[in-house]
Each structure stands twice: as structure tokens, then as C-alpha cells.
Amino acid sequence: MSNKNTEFKEITVAEKKFFIIKLDPWRRLTFIADFQKDFLIPVINSIGEEKISGMLNNSNAADFDFMSVITSLSGVIDGSTIEKWTKRILNEGLVIYLRDDEKKAKLAFVELNDFFTNPIDILMLMKEAIMFNLEGVTDLFSNFKQSPTLAEG
């Protein structure tokens, strides 16, 4: 949030306020590419492309079928993958909080147990960071599907 062009949103998880940061375009592209490989492809294979597309396009968080995703992930994602992605999200600086002295600080992996008592709250925070950085990803995939090939030109 130090750059005036940085996009962010404020959320509350477990009665604590956080700021979710949107990555710059290049880092966001690599984030999306890696995320789809580790998570989206296994989830799409498990619950279907139509359902996951609907979830990604749905701006109403109340309609987000998080339990379908969790159920799908449980069959394809293990603890080390969740840890890897949680560390990546936090190390990339996607989650910021206000310290007691009102200064902004990047949430660190080692602080998770200080902030949360329920593991679901950690998952919800990570989901918010991921979804905010995946905004527009279905548009990107649609553009690839609709773009004429060089041969069609």
C-alpha cells in the first residue's frame, strides 16, 4: 500500500481487519499461472469447469460455494501445498494488518497462530487474497478461446 497505484480492499476475518493487496500485473500473471496449475486444474477436474467458472465470476461472496471447493481440494491438495501457498501469499505481501502502533505490517506466516484460533479463518483469509488476485482470470481464458489463431489471422 506504499505505492499509490496499489489496489487493495479491506476485509474482516475473525473480527480482525486486514487489507488484501492486488499484485502488480507481472507478479499477478505468474501467481495466476502457478495457482491454476496447483489448484484450479485439480479442482476443475473434480467439480467441473462450469461450476468453478460460476464461482470465479460470482461477485456475491454469500453465493460462493466454498464447501464445494474445500471438498474438491481435500481429494487433490495436501498440507504441504496449502503451506506452500499460504507462505507465498504472505511472503508476496498480499495480507497487511495494522499493528498496535497503527503502522501497517505484512502478515507473516509465523503470526498466523497469534491472529487466529480457528483454521477455517486462515483458509478464509487466504481465499480472499487468492480471489482478489484472480479477478478477471476468466476474461483472460475467454480471450484465449475467442482469439483467432495466426493461421486464421
mmCIF file of N, CA and C in Angstrom, residues 80-135:
data_model
loop_
_atom_site.group_PDB
_atom_site.id
_atom_site.type_symbol
_atom_site.label_atom_id
_atom_site.label_comp_id
_atom_site.label_asym_id
_atom_site.label_seq_id
_atom_site.Cartn_x
_atom_site.Cartn_y
_atom_site.Cartn_z
ATOM 1 N N SER A 80 1.222 -29.838 2.598
ATOM 2 C CA SER A 80 2.418 -29.113 2.163
ATOM 3 C C SER A 80 2.096 -28.119 1.052
ATOM 4 N N THR A 81 1.115 -28.429 0.198
ATOM 5 C CA THR A 81 0.706 -27.492 -0.840
ATOM 6 C C THR A 81 -0.001 -26.289 -0.233
ATOM 7 N N ILE A 82 -0.862 -26.531 0.745
ATOM 8 C CA ILE A 82 -1.536 -25.425 1.432
ATOM 9 C C ILE A 82 -0.511 -24.550 2.141
ATOM 10 N N GLU A 83 0.457 -25.168 2.793
ATOM 11 C CA GLU A 83 1.504 -24.384 3.465
ATOM 12 C C GLU A 83 2.312 -23.576 2.455
ATOM 13 N N LYS A 84 2.670 -24.208 1.344
ATOM 14 C CA LYS A 84 3.439 -23.522 0.293
ATOM 15 C C LYS A 84 2.700 -22.277 -0.189
ATOM 16 N N TRP A 85 1.398 -22.401 -0.454
ATOM 17 C CA TRP A 85 0.624 -21.283 -0.967
ATOM 18 C C TRP A 85 0.340 -20.239 0.104
ATOM 19 N N THR A 86 0.137 -20.657 1.327
ATOM 20 C CA THR A 86 -0.052 -19.686 2.411
ATOM 21 C C THR A 86 1.213 -18.855 2.570
ATOM 22 N N LYS A 87 2.362 -19.506 2.559
ATOM 23 C CA LYS A 87 3.636 -18.782 2.661
ATOM 24 C C LYS A 87 3.826 -17.861 1.461
ATOM 25 N N ARG A 88 3.469 -18.336 0.284
ATOM 26 C CA ARG A 88 3.629 -17.481 -0.900
ATOM 27 C C ARG A 88 2.751 -16.241 -0.791
ATOM 28 N N ILE A 89 1.495 -16.420 -0.428
ATOM 29 C CA ILE A 89 0.567 -15.299 -0.291
ATOM 30 C C ILE A 89 1.093 -14.292 0.732
ATOM 31 N N LEU A 90 1.569 -14.797 1.849
ATOM 32 C CA LEU A 90 2.058 -13.904 2.901
ATOM 33 C C LEU A 90 3.405 -13.282 2.524
ATOM 34 N N ASN A 91 4.310 -14.068 1.957
ATOM 35 C CA ASN A 91 5.616 -13.540 1.560
ATOM 36 C C ASN A 91 5.504 -12.505 0.441
ATOM 37 N N GLU A 92 4.502 -12.665 -0.427
ATOM 38 C CA GLU A 92 4.274 -11.693 -1.507
ATOM 39 C C GLU A 92 3.715 -10.383 -0.962
ATOM 40 N N GLY A 93 3.324 -10.382 0.317
ATOM 41 C CA GLY A 93 2.781 -9.166 0.926
ATOM 42 C C GLY A 93 1.329 -8.909 0.589
ATOM 43 N N LEU A 94 0.566 -9.968 0.331
ATOM 44 C CA LEU A 94 -0.833 -9.802 -0.057
ATOM 45 C C LEU A 94 -1.757 -9.521 1.115
ATOM 46 N N VAL A 95 -1.281 -9.747 2.347
ATOM 47 C CA VAL A 95 -2.114 -9.520 3.524
ATOM 48 C C VAL A 95 -1.385 -8.561 4.461
ATOM 49 N N ILE A 96 -2.030 -7.431 4.705
ATOM 50 C CA ILE A 96 -1.481 -6.372 5.554
ATOM 51 C C ILE A 96 -2.439 -6.174 6.734
ATOM 52 N N TYR A 97 -1.892 -5.832 7.883
ATOM 53 C CA TYR A 97 -2.716 -5.507 9.050
ATOM 54 C C TYR A 97 -2.147 -4.270 9.724
ATOM 55 N N LEU A 98 -2.945 -3.680 10.605
ATOM 56 C CA LEU A 98 -2.485 -2.533 11.384
ATOM 57 C C LEU A 98 -1.970 -3.027 12.722
ATOM 58 N N ARG A 99 -0.723 -2.671 13.022
ATOM 59 C CA ARG A 99 -0.144 -3.029 14.317
ATOM 60 C C ARG A 99 -0.775 -2.150 15.405
ATOM 61 N N ASP A 100 -0.462 -2.440 16.654
ATOM 62 C CA ASP A 100 -0.989 -1.657 17.761
ATOM 63 C C ASP A 100 -0.604 -0.186 17.666
ATOM 64 N N ASP A 101 0.559 0.110 17.059
ATOM 65 C CA ASP A 101 1.012 1.499 16.910
ATOM 66 C C ASP A 101 0.446 2.148 15.642
ATOM 67 N N GLU A 102 -0.542 1.465 14.991
ATOM 68 C CA GLU A 102 -1.233 1.958 13.794
ATOM 69 C C GLU A 102 -0.378 1.948 12.524
ATOM 70 N N LYS A 103 0.796 1.336 12.567
ATOM 71 C CA LYS A 103 1.613 1.184 11.366
ATOM 72 C C LYS A 103 1.185 -0.085 10.647
ATOM 73 N N LYS A 104 1.261 -0.033 9.317
ATOM 74 C CA LYS A 104 0.894 -1.200 8.514
ATOM 75 C C LYS A 104 2.040 -2.199 8.521
ATOM 76 N N ALA A 105 1.665 -3.480 8.596
ATOM 77 C CA ALA A 105 2.672 -4.541 8.595
ATOM 78 C C ALA A 105 2.174 -5.704 7.749
ATOM 79 N N LYS A 106 3.113 -6.343 7.085
ATOM 80 C CA LYS A 106 2.817 -7.538 6.293
ATOM 81 C C LYS A 106 2.609 -8.695 7.274
ATOM 82 N N LEU A 107 1.487 -9.400 7.139
ATOM 83 C CA LEU A 107 1.246 -10.566 7.979
ATOM 84 C C LEU A 107 2.257 -11.645 7.627
ATOM 85 N N ALA A 108 2.901 -12.194 8.637
ATOM 86 C CA ALA A 108 3.906 -13.238 8.436
ATOM 87 C C ALA A 108 3.315 -14.605 8.780
ATOM 88 N N PHE A 109 3.853 -15.613 8.161
ATOM 89 C CA PHE A 109 3.395 -16.980 8.403
ATOM 90 C C PHE A 109 3.458 -17.334 9.890
ATOM 91 N N VAL A 110 4.533 -16.930 10.560
ATOM 92 C CA VAL A 110 4.706 -17.265 11.985
ATOM 93 C C VAL A 110 3.691 -16.555 12.874
ATOM 94 N N GLU A 111 2.991 -15.544 12.341
ATOM 95 C CA GLU A 111 1.986 -14.815 13.122
ATOM 96 C C GLU A 111 0.583 -15.416 13.021
ATOM 97 N N LEU A 112 0.368 -16.364 12.152
ATOM 98 C CA LEU A 112 -0.979 -16.894 11.940
ATOM 99 C C LEU A 112 -1.625 -17.372 13.237
ATOM 100 N N ASN A 113 -0.876 -18.101 14.050
ATOM 101 C CA ASN A 113 -1.450 -18.610 15.299
ATOM 102 C C ASN A 113 -1.700 -17.508 16.324
ATOM 103 N N ASP A 114 -1.030 -16.363 16.169
ATOM 104 C CA ASP A 114 -1.291 -15.215 17.032
ATOM 105 C C ASP A 114 -2.607 -14.536 16.668
ATOM 106 N N PHE A 115 -2.980 -14.601 15.391
ATOM 107 C CA PHE A 115 -4.184 -13.937 14.905
ATOM 108 C C PHE A 115 -5.424 -14.823 14.935
ATOM 109 N N PHE A 116 -5.231 -16.116 14.779
ATOM 110 C CA PHE A 116 -6.388 -17.000 14.586
ATOM 111 C C PHE A 116 -6.367 -18.185 15.533
ATOM 112 N N THR A 117 -7.556 -18.584 15.963
ATOM 113 C CA THR A 117 -7.706 -19.813 16.749
ATOM 114 C C THR A 117 -8.390 -20.904 15.937
ATOM 115 N N ASN A 118 -9.045 -20.509 14.839
ATOM 116 C CA ASN A 118 -9.784 -21.449 14.006
ATOM 117 C C ASN A 118 -9.103 -21.549 12.644
ATOM 118 N N PRO A 119 -8.726 -22.751 12.210
ATOM 119 C CA PRO A 119 -8.060 -22.895 10.912
ATOM 120 C C PRO A 119 -8.922 -22.440 9.733
ATOM 121 N N ILE A 120 -10.230 -22.502 9.884
ATOM 122 C CA ILE A 120 -11.116 -22.043 8.812
ATOM 123 C C ILE A 120 -10.906 -20.552 8.552
ATOM 124 N N ASP A 121 -10.624 -19.785 9.607
ATOM 125 C CA ASP A 121 -10.368 -18.352 9.428
ATOM 126 C C ASP A 121 -9.115 -18.118 8.585
ATOM 127 N N ILE A 122 -8.113 -18.947 8.762
ATOM 128 C CA ILE A 122 -6.898 -18.840 7.938
ATOM 129 C C ILE A 122 -7.252 -19.131 6.482
ATOM 130 N N LEU A 123 -8.032 -20.185 6.262
ATOM 131 C CA LEU A 123 -8.458 -20.515 4.897
ATOM 132 C C LEU A 123 -9.275 -19.389 4.276
ATOM 133 N N MET A 124 -10.149 -18.774 5.057
ATOM 134 C CA MET A 124 -10.973 -17.684 4.535
ATOM 135 C C MET A 124 -10.106 -16.480 4.147
ATOM 136 N N LEU A 125 -9.108 -16.176 4.947
ATOM 137 C CA LEU A 125 -8.197 -15.075 4.635
ATOM 138 C C LEU A 125 -7.414 -15.374 3.352
ATOM 139 N N MET A 126 -6.913 -16.596 3.235
ATOM 140 C CA MET A 126 -6.171 -16.983 2.034
ATOM 141 C C MET A 126 -7.089 -16.954 0.815
ATOM 142 N N LYS A 127 -8.319 -17.414 0.971
ATOM 143 C CA LYS A 127 -9.294 -17.388 -0.124
ATOM 144 C C LYS A 127 -9.521 -15.960 -0.602
ATOM 145 N N GLU A 128 -9.656 -15.024 0.328
ATOM 146 C CA GLU A 128 -9.863 -13.619 -0.043
ATOM 147 C C GLU A 128 -8.678 -13.081 -0.853
ATOM 148 N N ALA A 129 -7.464 -13.403 -0.408
ATOM 149 C CA ALA A 129 -6.263 -12.937 -1.114
ATOM 150 C C ALA A 129 -6.188 -13.550 -2.512
ATOM 151 N N ILE A 130 -6.509 -14.823 -2.606
ATOM 152 C CA ILE A 130 -6.469 -15.508 -3.902
ATOM 153 C C ILE A 130 -7.528 -14.951 -4.840
ATOM 154 N N MET A 131 -8.764 -14.864 -4.374
ATOM 155 C CA MET A 131 -9.856 -14.423 -5.236
ATOM 156 C C MET A 131 -9.650 -12.992 -5.714
ATOM 157 N N PHE A 132 -9.137 -12.129 -4.849
ATOM 158 C CA PHE A 132 -8.887 -10.736 -5.244
ATOM 159 C C PHE A 132 -7.838 -10.683 -6.358
ATOM 160 N N ASN A 133 -6.872 -11.569 -6.302
ATOM 161 C CA ASN A 133 -5.821 -11.596 -7.318
ATOM 162 C C ASN A 133 -6.192 -12.421 -8.545
ATOM 163 N N LEU A 134 -7.285 -13.167 -8.467
ATOM 164 C CA LEU A 134 -7.772 -13.908 -9.635
ATOM 165 C C LEU A 134 -8.836 -13.141 -10.405
ATOM 166 N N GLU A 135 -9.231 -11.957 -9.908
ATOM 167 C CA GLU A 135 -10.261 -11.186 -10.604
ATOM 168 C C GLU A 135 -9.880 -11.014 -12.064
#
